[in-house]
CSV table of C-alpha atoms in Angstrom, one decimal:
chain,number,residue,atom,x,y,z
A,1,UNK,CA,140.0,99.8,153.6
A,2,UNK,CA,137.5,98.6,151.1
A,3,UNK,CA,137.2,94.6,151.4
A,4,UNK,CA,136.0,91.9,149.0
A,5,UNK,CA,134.8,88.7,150.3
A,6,UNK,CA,134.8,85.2,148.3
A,7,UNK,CA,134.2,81.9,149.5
A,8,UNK,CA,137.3,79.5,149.5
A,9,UNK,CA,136.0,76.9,147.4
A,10,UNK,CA,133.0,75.8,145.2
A,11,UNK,CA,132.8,72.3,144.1
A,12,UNK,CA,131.0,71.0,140.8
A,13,UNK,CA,130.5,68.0,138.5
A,14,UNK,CA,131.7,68.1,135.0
A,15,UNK,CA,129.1,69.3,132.8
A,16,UNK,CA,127.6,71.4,135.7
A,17,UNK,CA,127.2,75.2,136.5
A,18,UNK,CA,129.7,76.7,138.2
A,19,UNK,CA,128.5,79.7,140.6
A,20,UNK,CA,131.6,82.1,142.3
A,21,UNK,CA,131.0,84.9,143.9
A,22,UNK,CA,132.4,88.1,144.9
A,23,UNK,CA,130.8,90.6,147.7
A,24,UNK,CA,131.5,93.8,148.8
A,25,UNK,CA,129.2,96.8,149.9
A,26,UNK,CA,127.9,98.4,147.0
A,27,UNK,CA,130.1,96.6,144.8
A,28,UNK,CA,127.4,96.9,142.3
A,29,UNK,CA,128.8,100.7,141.8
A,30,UNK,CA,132.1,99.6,140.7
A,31,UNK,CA,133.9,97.3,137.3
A,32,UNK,CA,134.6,94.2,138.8
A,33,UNK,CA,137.1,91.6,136.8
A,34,UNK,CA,137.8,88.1,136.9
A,35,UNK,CA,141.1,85.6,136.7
A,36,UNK,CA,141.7,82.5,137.1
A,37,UNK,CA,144.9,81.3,137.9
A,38,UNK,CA,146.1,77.6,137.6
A,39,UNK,CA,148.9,76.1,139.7
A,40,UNK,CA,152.3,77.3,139.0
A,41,UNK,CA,150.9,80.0,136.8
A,42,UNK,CA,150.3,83.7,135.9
A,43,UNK,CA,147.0,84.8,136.2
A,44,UNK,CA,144.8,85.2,133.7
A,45,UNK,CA,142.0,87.8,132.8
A,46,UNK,CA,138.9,85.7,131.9
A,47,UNK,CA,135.8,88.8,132.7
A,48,UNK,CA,136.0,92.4,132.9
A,49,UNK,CA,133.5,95.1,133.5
A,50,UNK,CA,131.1,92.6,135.5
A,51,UNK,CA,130.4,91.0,132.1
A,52,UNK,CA,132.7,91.2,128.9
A,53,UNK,CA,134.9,88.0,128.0
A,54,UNK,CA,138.7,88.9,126.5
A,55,UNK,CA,138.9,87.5,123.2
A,56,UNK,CA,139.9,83.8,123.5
A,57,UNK,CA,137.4,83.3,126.3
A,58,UNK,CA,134.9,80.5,126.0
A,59,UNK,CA,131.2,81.8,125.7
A,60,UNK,CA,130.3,79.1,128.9
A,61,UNK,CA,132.1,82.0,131.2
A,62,UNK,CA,129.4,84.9,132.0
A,63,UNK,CA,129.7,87.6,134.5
A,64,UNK,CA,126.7,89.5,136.3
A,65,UNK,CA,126.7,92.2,139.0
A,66,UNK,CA,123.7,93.0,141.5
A,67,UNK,CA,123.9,96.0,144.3
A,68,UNK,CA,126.5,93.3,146.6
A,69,UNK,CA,127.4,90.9,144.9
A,70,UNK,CA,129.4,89.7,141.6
A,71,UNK,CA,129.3,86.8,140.1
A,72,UNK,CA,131.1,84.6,137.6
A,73,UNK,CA,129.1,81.9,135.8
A,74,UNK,CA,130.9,78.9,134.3
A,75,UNK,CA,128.4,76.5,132.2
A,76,UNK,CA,129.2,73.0,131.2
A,77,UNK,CA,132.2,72.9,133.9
A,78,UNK,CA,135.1,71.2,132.0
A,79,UNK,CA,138.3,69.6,134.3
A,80,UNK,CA,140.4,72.0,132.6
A,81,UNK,CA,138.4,74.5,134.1
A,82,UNK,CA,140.1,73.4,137.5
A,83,UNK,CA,141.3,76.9,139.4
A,84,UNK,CA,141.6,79.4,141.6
A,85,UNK,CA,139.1,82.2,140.4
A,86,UNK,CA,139.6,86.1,141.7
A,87,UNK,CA,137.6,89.1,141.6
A,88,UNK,CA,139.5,92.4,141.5
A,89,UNK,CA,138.0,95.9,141.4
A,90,UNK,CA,139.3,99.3,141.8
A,91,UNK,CA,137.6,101.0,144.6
A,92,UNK,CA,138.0,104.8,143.6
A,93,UNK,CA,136.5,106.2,146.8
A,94,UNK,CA,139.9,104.8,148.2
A,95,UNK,CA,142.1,104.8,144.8
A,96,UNK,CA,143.0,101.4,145.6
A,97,UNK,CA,143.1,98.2,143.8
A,98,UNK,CA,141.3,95.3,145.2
A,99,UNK,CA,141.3,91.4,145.3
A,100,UNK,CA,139.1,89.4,146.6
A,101,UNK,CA,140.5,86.2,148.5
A,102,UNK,CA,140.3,83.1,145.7
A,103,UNK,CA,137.9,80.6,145.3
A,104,UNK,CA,139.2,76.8,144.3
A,105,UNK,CA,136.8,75.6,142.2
A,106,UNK,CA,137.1,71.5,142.0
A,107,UNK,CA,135.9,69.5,139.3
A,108,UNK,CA,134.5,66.5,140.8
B,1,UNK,CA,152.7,90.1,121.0
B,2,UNK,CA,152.7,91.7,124.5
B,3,UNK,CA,154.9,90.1,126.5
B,4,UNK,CA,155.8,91.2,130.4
B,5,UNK,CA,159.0,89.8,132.0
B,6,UNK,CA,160.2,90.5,135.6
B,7,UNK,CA,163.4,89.8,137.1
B,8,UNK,CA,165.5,90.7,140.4
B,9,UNK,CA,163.9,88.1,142.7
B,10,UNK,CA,165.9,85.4,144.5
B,11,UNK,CA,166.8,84.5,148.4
B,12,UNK,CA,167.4,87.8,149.9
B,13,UNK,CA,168.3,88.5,153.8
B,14,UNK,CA,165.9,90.2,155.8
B,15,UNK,CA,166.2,94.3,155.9
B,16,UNK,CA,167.8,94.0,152.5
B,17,UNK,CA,166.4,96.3,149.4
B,18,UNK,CA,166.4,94.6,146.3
B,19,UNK,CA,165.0,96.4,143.2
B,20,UNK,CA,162.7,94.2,141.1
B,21,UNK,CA,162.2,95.0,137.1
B,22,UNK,CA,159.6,94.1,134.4
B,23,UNK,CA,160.6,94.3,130.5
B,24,UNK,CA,157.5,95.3,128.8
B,25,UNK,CA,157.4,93.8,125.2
B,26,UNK,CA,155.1,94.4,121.6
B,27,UNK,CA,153.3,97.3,122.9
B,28,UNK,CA,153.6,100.9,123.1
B,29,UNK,CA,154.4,100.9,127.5
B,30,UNK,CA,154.6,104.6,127.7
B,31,UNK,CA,150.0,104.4,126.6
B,32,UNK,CA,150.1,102.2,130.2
B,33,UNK,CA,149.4,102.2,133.8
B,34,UNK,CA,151.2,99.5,135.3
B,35,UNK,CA,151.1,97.5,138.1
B,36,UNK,CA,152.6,95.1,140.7
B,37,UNK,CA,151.0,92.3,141.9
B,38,UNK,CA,152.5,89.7,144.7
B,39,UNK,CA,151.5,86.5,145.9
B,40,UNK,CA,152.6,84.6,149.3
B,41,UNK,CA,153.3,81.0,149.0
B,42,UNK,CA,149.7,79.4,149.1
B,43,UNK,CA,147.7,82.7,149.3
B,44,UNK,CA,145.9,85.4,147.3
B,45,UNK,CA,146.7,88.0,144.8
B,46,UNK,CA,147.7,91.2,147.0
B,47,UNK,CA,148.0,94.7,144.8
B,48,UNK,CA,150.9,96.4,145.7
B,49,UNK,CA,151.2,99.7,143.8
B,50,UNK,CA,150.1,101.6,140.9
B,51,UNK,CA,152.0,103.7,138.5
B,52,UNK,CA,150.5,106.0,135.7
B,53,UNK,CA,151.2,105.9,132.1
B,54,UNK,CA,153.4,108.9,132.5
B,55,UNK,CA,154.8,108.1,136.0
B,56,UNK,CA,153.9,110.9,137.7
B,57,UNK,CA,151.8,109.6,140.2
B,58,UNK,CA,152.0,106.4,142.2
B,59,UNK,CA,149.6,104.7,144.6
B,60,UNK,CA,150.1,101.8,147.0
B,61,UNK,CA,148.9,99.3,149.1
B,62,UNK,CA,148.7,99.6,153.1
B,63,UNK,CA,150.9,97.1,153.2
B,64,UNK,CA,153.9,98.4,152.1
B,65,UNK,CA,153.6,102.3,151.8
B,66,UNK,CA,156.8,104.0,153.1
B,67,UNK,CA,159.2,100.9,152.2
B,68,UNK,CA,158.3,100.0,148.5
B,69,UNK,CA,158.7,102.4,145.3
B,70,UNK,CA,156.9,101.7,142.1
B,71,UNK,CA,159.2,103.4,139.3
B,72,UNK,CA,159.3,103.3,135.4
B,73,UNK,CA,161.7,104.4,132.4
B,74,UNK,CA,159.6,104.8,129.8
B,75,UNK,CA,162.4,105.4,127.2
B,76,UNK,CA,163.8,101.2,128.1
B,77,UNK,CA,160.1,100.5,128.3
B,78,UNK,CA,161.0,99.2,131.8
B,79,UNK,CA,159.1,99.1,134.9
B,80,UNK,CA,160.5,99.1,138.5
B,81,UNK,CA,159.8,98.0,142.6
B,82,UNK,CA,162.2,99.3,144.8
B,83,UNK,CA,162.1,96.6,148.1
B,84,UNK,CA,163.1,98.5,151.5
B,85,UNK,CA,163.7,97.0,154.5
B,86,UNK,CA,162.3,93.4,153.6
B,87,UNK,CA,160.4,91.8,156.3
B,88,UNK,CA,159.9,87.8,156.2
B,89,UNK,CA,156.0,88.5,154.7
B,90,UNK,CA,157.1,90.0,151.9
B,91,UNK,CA,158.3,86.5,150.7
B,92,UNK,CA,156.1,86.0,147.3
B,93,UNK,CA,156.3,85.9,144.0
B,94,UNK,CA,156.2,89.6,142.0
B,95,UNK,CA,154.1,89.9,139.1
B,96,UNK,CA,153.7,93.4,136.8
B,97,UNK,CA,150.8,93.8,134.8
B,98,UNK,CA,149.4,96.0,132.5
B,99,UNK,CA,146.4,98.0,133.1
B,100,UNK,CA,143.4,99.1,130.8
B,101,UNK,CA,140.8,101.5,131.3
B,102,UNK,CA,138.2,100.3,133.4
B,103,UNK,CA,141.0,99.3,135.7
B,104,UNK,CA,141.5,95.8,135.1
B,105,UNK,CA,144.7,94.1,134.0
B,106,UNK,CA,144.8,92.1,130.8
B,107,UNK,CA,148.4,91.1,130.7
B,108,UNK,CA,150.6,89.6,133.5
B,109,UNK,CA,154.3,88.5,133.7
B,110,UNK,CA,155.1,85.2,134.4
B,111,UNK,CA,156.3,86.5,138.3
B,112,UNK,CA,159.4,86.7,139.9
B,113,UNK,CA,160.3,85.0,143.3
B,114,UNK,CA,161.4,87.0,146.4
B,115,UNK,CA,162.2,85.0,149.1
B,116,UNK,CA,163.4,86.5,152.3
B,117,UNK,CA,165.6,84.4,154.3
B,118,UNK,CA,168.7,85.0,156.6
């Protein structure tokens, strides 16, 4: 089965950039989205298609894709931006739906 | 407004089959894949199945193919898990979501809670 790998947590200062990322093998031929999920919540769709924001979503969240890796960008990290962040892709050589593990991201 | 909200879950004895459901609101559900979603106390999201806008085909997860069914009614804009034979690591919360083309899932329920427990 087709696995996605994401470190477990990034730490960052408010005002900092924010750097999560998601790796898989050629993940760079595949949509990969992002959510972030806060404690006791739903999660919520924040990037889809490596790089388009849902309406609502502040411009400081980017998304980029090379041949291995995704990434999700967060500029000016805000405390409210405190979360667990997870890629998700549909791996259609498999038909199946994928996440990747979480990261915490902590606002120092 | 699109609005998703399961029910079903609670404290359910091991080997039990509970079915959960999703009420899809402010949006035409039938135009939809749908999806279930669950999440073990303190872990990640897992995908559990897949169902097509028309519900003619399903897909599943490892994990629980051969014990879980992914259902919908279409006409009660409802969508379905059927839970066979629950095993202790199915204890997590459920959530449905929507899916768009591309295959991501912009709306989610607020979960329901399945905790198996003799």
């Amino acid at each position: 089965s087709y696995v996605v790998t994401q470190a477990p947590s990034v730490s960052v200062a408010p005002g900092q950039t924010a750097s999560i990322s998601c790796g898989g093998d050629n993940i760079g031929g595949e949509s990969v989205h992002w959510y972030q999920q806060r404690p006791g919540q739903a999660p919520i769709l924040i990037m889809y298609s490596d790089s388009h924001r849902p309406a609502g979503i502040p411009e400081r969240f980017s998304g980029s894709i090379s041949a291995n890796t995704a990434t999700l960008t967060i500029t000016r990290v805000e405390v409210g931006d405190e979360a667990d962040y997870y890629c998700h892709m549909w791996n259609r050589g498999s038909d199946r739906r994928v996440f990747g593990g979480g990261t915490k991201l902590t606002v120092l | 407004q699109v609005l998703l909200v399961e029910s079903g879950g609670g404290v359910v004895q091991p080997g039990r089959s509970p079915r959960l459901s999703c009420a899809a609101y402010g949006f035409r559900f039938r135009n939809y894949p749908m999806n279930w979603v669950r999440q073990a106390p303190g872990k990640w999201l897992e995908w559990v199945a897949t169902i097509s806008d028309d519900g003619t085909n399903q897909n599943y997860a490892d994990s629980v193919k051969g014990r879980f069914t992914i259902s919908r009614d279409n006409s009660k804009n409802k969508l379905f898990l059927q839970v066979n034979s629950l095993r202790d690591d199915d204890t997590a919360v459920y959530y449905c979501a929507r899916e768009r083309d591309g295959g991501y899932f912009d709306f989610w329920g607020q979960g329901t809670l399945v905790t198996v427990s003799s």
